[in-house]
mmCIF file of C-alpha atoms in Angstrom:
data_model
loop_
_atom_site.group_PDB
_atom_site.id
_atom_site.type_symbol
_atom_site.label_atom_id
_atom_site.label_comp_id
_atom_site.label_asym_id
_atom_site.label_seq_id
_atom_site.Cartn_x
_atom_site.Cartn_y
_atom_site.Cartn_z
ATOM 1 C CA GLU N 1 -60.454 -64.484 95.357
ATOM 2 C CA PRO N 2 -61.035 -66.985 92.517
ATOM 3 C CA GLU N 3 -62.079 -70.448 93.624
ATOM 4 C CA VAL N 4 -62.180 -73.982 92.341
ATOM 5 C CA THR N 5 -65.722 -75.237 92.853
ATOM 6 C CA GLN N 6 -66.546 -78.900 93.366
ATOM 7 C CA THR N 7 -69.930 -80.581 93.426
ATOM 8 C CA PRO N 8 -71.345 -82.440 95.183
ATOM 9 C CA SER N 9 -69.626 -82.002 98.532
ATOM 10 C CA HIS N 10 -70.744 -85.466 99.606
ATOM 11 C CA GLN N 11 -71.850 -88.461 97.572
ATOM 12 C CA VAL N 12 -72.897 -91.903 98.704
ATOM 13 C CA THR N 13 -73.130 -94.587 96.061
ATOM 14 C CA GLN N 14 -73.685 -98.311 95.827
ATOM 15 C CA MET N 15 -70.751 -100.507 94.879
ATOM 16 C CA GLY N 16 -70.721 -101.081 91.135
ATOM 17 C CA GLN N 17 -72.482 -97.821 90.313
ATOM 18 C CA GLU N 18 -71.023 -95.093 88.169
ATOM 19 C CA VAL N 19 -70.296 -91.697 89.710
ATOM 20 C CA ILE N 20 -69.341 -88.395 88.161
ATOM 21 C CA LEU N 21 -67.575 -85.798 90.250
ATOM 22 C CA ARG N 22 -67.714 -82.271 88.937
ATOM 23 C CA CYS N 23 -65.338 -79.362 89.136
ATOM 24 C CA VAL N 24 -65.268 -75.824 87.841
ATOM 25 C CA PRO N 25 -61.617 -74.704 87.721
ATOM 26 C CA ILE N 26 -60.505 -71.090 87.877
ATOM 27 C CA SER N 27 -61.389 -69.532 84.551
ATOM 28 C CA ASN N 28 -57.929 -68.519 83.288
ATOM 29 C CA HIS N 29 -56.217 -71.686 84.461
ATOM 30 C CA LEU N 30 -54.951 -74.142 81.867
ATOM 31 C CA TYR N 31 -53.874 -77.144 83.935
ATOM 32 C CA PHE N 32 -56.399 -79.308 85.740
ATOM 33 C CA TYR N 33 -55.914 -82.128 88.217
ATOM 34 C CA TRP N 34 -57.661 -84.729 90.283
ATOM 35 C CA TYR N 35 -56.216 -85.974 93.573
ATOM 36 C CA ARG N 36 -57.665 -88.296 96.139
ATOM 37 C CA GLN N 37 -57.203 -88.679 99.883
ATOM 38 C CA ILE N 38 -58.273 -91.868 101.602
ATOM 39 C CA LEU N 39 -59.364 -91.101 105.149
ATOM 40 C CA GLY N 40 -56.391 -90.431 107.399
ATOM 41 C CA GLN N 41 -53.866 -90.766 104.594
ATOM 42 C CA LYS N 42 -51.902 -88.416 102.404
ATOM 43 C CA VAL N 43 -53.122 -86.771 99.238
ATOM 44 C CA GLU N 44 -52.368 -88.806 96.096
ATOM 45 C CA PHE N 45 -52.170 -87.639 92.501
ATOM 46 C CA LEU N 46 -54.587 -89.238 90.047
ATOM 47 C CA VAL N 47 -54.412 -87.360 86.758
ATOM 48 C CA SER N 48 -53.455 -84.108 85.098
ATOM 49 C CA PHE N 49 -55.167 -82.581 82.078
ATOM 50 C CA TYR N 50 -53.869 -79.934 79.720
ATOM 51 C CA ASN N 51 -54.844 -78.789 76.252
ATOM 52 C CA ASN N 52 -57.885 -81.059 76.264
ATOM 53 C CA GLU N 53 -56.018 -84.247 76.931
ATOM 54 C CA ILE N 54 -54.529 -86.236 79.777
ATOM 55 C CA SER N 55 -50.934 -85.177 80.266
ATOM 56 C CA GLU N 56 -50.092 -87.515 83.094
ATOM 57 C CA LYS N 57 -51.743 -90.208 85.177
ATOM 58 C CA SER N 58 -50.769 -92.290 88.161
ATOM 59 C CA GLU N 59 -51.003 -96.034 88.581
ATOM 60 C CA ILE N 60 -54.180 -95.465 90.577
ATOM 61 C CA PHE N 61 -55.893 -94.010 87.511
ATOM 62 C CA ASP N 62 -56.848 -97.260 85.807
ATOM 63 C CA ASP N 63 -59.504 -98.037 83.196
ATOM 64 C CA GLN N 64 -62.268 -97.461 85.725
ATOM 65 C CA PHE N 65 -61.442 -93.755 85.781
ATOM 66 C CA SER N 66 -61.894 -91.170 83.081
ATOM 67 C CA VAL N 67 -61.795 -87.395 82.887
ATOM 68 C CA GLU N 68 -63.496 -84.980 80.589
ATOM 69 C CA ARG N 69 -63.784 -81.286 79.943
ATOM 70 C CA PRO N 70 -67.209 -81.301 78.299
ATOM 71 C CA ASP N 71 -67.408 -77.544 77.885
ATOM 72 C CA GLY N 72 -65.304 -74.481 78.555
ATOM 73 C CA SER N 73 -65.809 -74.490 82.290
ATOM 74 C CA ASN N 74 -66.421 -77.954 83.752
ATOM 75 C CA PHE N 75 -63.892 -80.689 84.448
ATOM 76 C CA THR N 76 -65.263 -84.078 85.484
ATOM 77 C CA LEU N 77 -63.953 -87.307 86.963
ATOM 78 C CA LYS N 78 -65.956 -90.439 86.221
ATOM 79 C CA ILE N 79 -65.585 -93.707 88.066
ATOM 80 C CA ARG N 80 -67.321 -96.372 86.001
ATOM 81 C CA SER N 81 -67.936 -99.127 88.517
ATOM 82 C CA THR N 82 -67.186 -98.023 92.029
ATOM 83 C CA LYS N 83 -65.476 -100.266 94.560
ATOM 84 C CA LEU N 84 -65.416 -99.988 98.335
ATOM 85 C CA GLU N 85 -61.784 -98.881 98.160
ATOM 86 C CA ASP N 86 -62.758 -95.881 96.019
ATOM 87 C CA SER N 87 -64.197 -94.292 99.154
ATOM 88 C CA ALA N 88 -62.117 -91.161 99.652
ATOM 89 C CA MET N 89 -62.071 -87.395 99.415
ATOM 90 C CA TYR N 90 -61.529 -86.341 95.821
ATOM 91 C CA PHE N 91 -59.929 -82.978 95.178
ATOM 92 C CA CYS N 92 -59.937 -81.064 91.956
ATOM 93 C CA ALA N 93 -57.135 -78.521 91.455
ATOM 94 C CA SER N 94 -56.148 -76.070 88.772
ATOM 95 C CA SER N 95 -53.103 -73.993 87.899
ATOM 96 C CA GLU N 96 -52.421 -71.296 85.365
ATOM 97 C CA THR N 97 -48.836 -72.368 84.740
ATOM 98 C CA GLY N 98 -48.509 -75.953 85.940
ATOM 99 C CA ILE N 99 -45.471 -74.836 87.923
ATOM 100 C CA PHE N 100 -46.949 -73.113 90.929
ATOM 101 C CA GLY N 101 -50.209 -71.482 91.964
ATOM 102 C CA TYR N 102 -52.165 -74.689 92.405
ATOM 103 C CA THR N 103 -55.611 -74.002 93.825
ATOM 104 C CA PHE N 104 -57.603 -76.859 95.278
ATOM 105 C CA GLY N 105 -61.341 -77.167 95.549
ATOM 106 C CA SER N 106 -63.054 -78.068 98.808
ATOM 107 C CA GLY N 107 -63.331 -81.702 97.780
ATOM 108 C CA THR N 108 -66.043 -84.293 97.233
ATOM 109 C CA ARG N 109 -66.299 -86.937 99.914
ATOM 110 C CA LEU N 110 -67.258 -90.149 98.136
ATOM 111 C CA THR N 111 -68.562 -93.057 100.165
ATOM 112 C CA VAL N 112 -69.094 -96.389 98.437
ATOM 113 C CA VAL N 113 -71.391 -98.778 100.313
ATOM 114 C CA ALA F 1 -37.651 -93.869 98.907
ATOM 115 C CA GLN F 2 -40.183 -91.306 100.018
ATOM 116 C CA LYS F 3 -40.113 -88.137 97.996
ATOM 117 C CA ILE F 4 -41.479 -86.039 100.853
ATOM 118 C CA THR F 5 -40.948 -86.922 104.487
ATOM 119 C CA GLN F 6 -42.748 -85.290 107.363
ATOM 120 C CA THR F 7 -41.428 -86.901 110.521
ATOM 121 C CA GLN F 8 -43.807 -85.266 112.996
ATOM 122 C CA PRO F 9 -47.225 -86.969 112.960
ATOM 123 C CA GLY F 10 -48.417 -84.558 115.655
ATOM 124 C CA MET F 11 -47.223 -81.276 117.114
ATOM 125 C CA PHE F 12 -48.502 -79.142 119.964
ATOM 126 C CA VAL F 13 -47.880 -75.447 120.493
ATOM 127 C CA GLN F 14 -49.133 -72.813 122.894
ATOM 128 C CA GLU F 15 -51.147 -69.968 121.465
ATOM 129 C CA LYS F 16 -48.971 -66.990 120.460
ATOM 130 C CA GLU F 17 -45.816 -69.081 120.257
ATOM 131 C CA ALA F 18 -43.952 -70.020 117.092
ATOM 132 C CA VAL F 19 -43.827 -73.561 115.758
ATOM 133 C CA THR F 20 -41.744 -75.290 113.098
ATOM 134 C CA LEU F 21 -43.108 -78.146 111.033
ATOM 135 C CA ASP F 22 -40.444 -80.270 109.398
ATOM 136 C CA CYS F 23 -40.283 -81.379 105.793
ATOM 137 C CA THR F 24 -37.449 -83.072 103.951
ATOM 138 C CA TYR F 25 -37.517 -83.968 100.293
ATOM 139 C CA ASP F 26 -35.698 -86.187 97.869
ATOM 140 C CA THR F 27 -35.092 -85.219 94.278
ATOM 141 C CA SER F 28 -32.253 -85.105 91.804
ATOM 142 C CA ASP F 29 -33.993 -82.521 89.622
ATOM 143 C CA PRO F 30 -32.266 -79.134 89.594
ATOM 144 C CA SER F 31 -35.632 -77.419 89.207
ATOM 145 C CA TYR F 32 -38.444 -78.103 91.630
ATOM 146 C CA GLY F 33 -41.016 -76.345 93.765
ATOM 147 C CA LEU F 34 -42.029 -76.871 97.359
ATOM 148 C CA PHE F 35 -45.453 -76.133 98.765
ATOM 149 C CA TRP F 36 -47.230 -76.156 102.088
ATOM 150 C CA TYR F 37 -50.960 -76.697 102.402
ATOM 151 C CA LYS F 38 -53.235 -76.508 105.435
ATOM 152 C CA GLN F 39 -56.164 -78.890 105.811
ATOM 153 C CA PRO F 40 -58.577 -77.992 108.620
ATOM 154 C CA SER F 41 -61.033 -80.527 109.961
ATOM 155 C CA SER F 42 -63.570 -79.376 107.360
ATOM 156 C CA GLY F 43 -61.346 -81.010 104.745
ATOM 157 C CA GLU F 44 -60.446 -78.346 102.223
ATOM 158 C CA MET F 45 -56.838 -77.838 101.089
ATOM 159 C CA ILE F 46 -55.624 -74.290 101.621
ATOM 160 C CA PHE F 47 -52.413 -73.107 99.968
ATOM 161 C CA LEU F 48 -50.019 -71.427 102.390
ATOM 162 C CA ILE F 49 -46.621 -70.847 100.816
ATOM 163 C CA TYR F 50 -44.392 -71.737 97.864
ATOM 164 C CA GLN F 51 -40.617 -71.935 97.448
ATOM 165 C CA GLY F 52 -38.904 -72.435 94.107
ATOM 166 C CA SER F 53 -35.603 -74.289 94.038
ATOM 167 C CA TYR F 54 -33.838 -71.331 92.460
ATOM 168 C CA ASP F 55 -35.268 -68.743 94.817
ATOM 169 C CA GLN F 56 -32.459 -67.078 96.693
ATOM 170 C CA GLN F 57 -34.544 -65.951 99.634
ATOM 171 C CA ASN F 58 -36.809 -67.872 101.945
ATOM 172 C CA ALA F 59 -40.470 -67.420 101.117
ATOM 173 C CA THR F 60 -42.699 -65.544 103.538
ATOM 174 C CA GLU F 61 -46.468 -65.020 103.587
ATOM 175 C CA GLY F 62 -47.752 -63.157 106.604
ATOM 176 C CA ARG F 63 -47.224 -65.378 109.659
ATOM 177 C CA TYR F 64 -45.879 -68.205 107.512
ATOM 178 C CA SER F 65 -42.278 -68.529 106.452
ATOM 179 C CA LEU F 66 -40.410 -71.339 104.817
ATOM 180 C CA ASN F 67 -36.962 -72.225 106.124
ATOM 181 C CA PHE F 68 -35.406 -73.517 102.911
ATOM 182 C CA GLN F 69 -32.090 -75.315 103.334
ATOM 183 C CA LYS F 70 -31.259 -76.601 99.878
ATOM 184 C CA ALA F 71 -28.117 -78.520 100.772
ATOM 185 C CA ARG F 72 -29.991 -80.375 103.498
ATOM 186 C CA LYS F 73 -33.052 -80.796 101.263
ATOM 187 C CA SER F 74 -35.326 -79.419 103.903
ATOM 188 C CA ALA F 75 -38.225 -76.991 103.634
ATOM 189 C CA ASN F 76 -39.586 -76.434 107.102
ATOM 190 C CA LEU F 77 -42.679 -74.332 107.682
ATOM 191 C CA VAL F 78 -42.489 -71.786 110.468
ATOM 192 C CA ILE F 79 -45.728 -70.398 111.857
ATOM 193 C CA SER F 80 -45.222 -67.375 114.072
ATOM 194 C CA ALA F 81 -47.643 -66.193 116.762
ATOM 195 C CA SER F 82 -49.813 -69.327 116.599
ATOM 196 C CA GLN F 83 -53.568 -68.907 116.749
ATOM 197 C CA LEU F 84 -56.260 -71.388 117.742
ATOM 198 C CA GLY F 85 -57.415 -71.391 114.113
ATOM 199 C CA ASP F 86 -54.039 -72.767 113.048
ATOM 200 C CA SER F 87 -55.021 -76.157 114.463
ATOM 201 C CA ALA F 88 -55.126 -78.357 111.358
ATOM 202 C CA MET F 89 -53.252 -80.936 109.313
ATOM 203 C CA TYR F 90 -50.320 -79.484 107.373
ATOM 204 C CA PHE F 91 -48.985 -81.075 104.221
ATOM 205 C CA CYS F 92 -45.682 -80.461 102.497
ATOM 206 C CA ALA F 93 -45.649 -81.133 98.744
ATOM 207 C CA MET F 94 -43.178 -81.023 95.868
ATOM 208 C CA ARG F 95 -43.348 -80.581 92.131
ATOM 209 C CA GLU F 96 -40.359 -81.926 90.216
ATOM 210 C CA GLU F 97 -39.458 -80.777 86.737
ATOM 211 C CA THR F 98 -39.217 -84.345 85.455
ATOM 212 C CA SER F 99 -42.584 -85.327 86.930
ATOM 213 C CA GLY F 100 -44.631 -82.973 84.864
ATOM 214 C CA SER F 101 -46.867 -80.767 86.947
ATOM 215 C CA ARG F 102 -48.064 -83.265 89.526
ATOM 216 C CA LEU F 103 -47.624 -82.587 93.226
ATOM 217 C CA THR F 104 -46.284 -85.277 95.551
ATOM 218 C CA PHE F 105 -47.440 -84.927 99.133
ATOM 219 C CA GLY F 106 -45.996 -85.945 102.467
ATOM 220 C CA GLU F 107 -47.907 -87.775 105.188
ATOM 221 C CA GLY F 108 -48.801 -84.586 106.992
ATOM 222 C CA THR F 109 -48.392 -83.162 110.493
ATOM 223 C CA GLN F 110 -51.381 -82.605 112.764
ATOM 224 C CA LEU F 111 -50.847 -79.316 114.589
ATOM 225 C CA THR F 112 -52.791 -78.533 117.735
ATOM 226 C CA VAL F 113 -52.669 -75.029 119.181
ATOM 227 C CA ASN F 114 -53.457 -74.940 122.893
ATOM 228 C CA PRO F 115 -54.981 -71.878 124.567
#
């Protein structure tokens, strides 16, 4: 079964450092997403991406965050200057239609120290 | 107001019994979708079942079924014949037509299956 692949599975970074989280969505999917889950809390939407541009973003997704699809397969989330409160599990997801069929990756656990 | 409410922080069930996990939602959109995801302790999000607002029948996927009561705005997940491997966190989520394609998640229910 097709999968969404995320790397790395774990990342530890110093506060103030830049991190890039990587995702390879399912190949025929057109809609891409990033969500985050702070430990013990619910999953929160960050951003959606369609047709090579951001289609929607939440209030969490401020100027410290950016997304990119640098080639035909990868989808990245960059956090420019990490804060302690950015520590969370970050999930990438993709969908062919943007209506249903959302497939999530296994997540990247980011720890900011 | 919460878009998705899961009122059961924790549920326990005996192996081989059925269990219902509650989910109520709040939307004024005529078109929306409801989803259930399973998150085991390893952390990944596993899709279980989907119900569209215009679907006439309740969705079923193997041992999972969704008890969709549109007038009550509830979308409860029923797991039949529980297995030890069903122990996990379960999240209900909704996509609303007017919110683009984002999913809004509930707080989750931690299910424990006892042998």
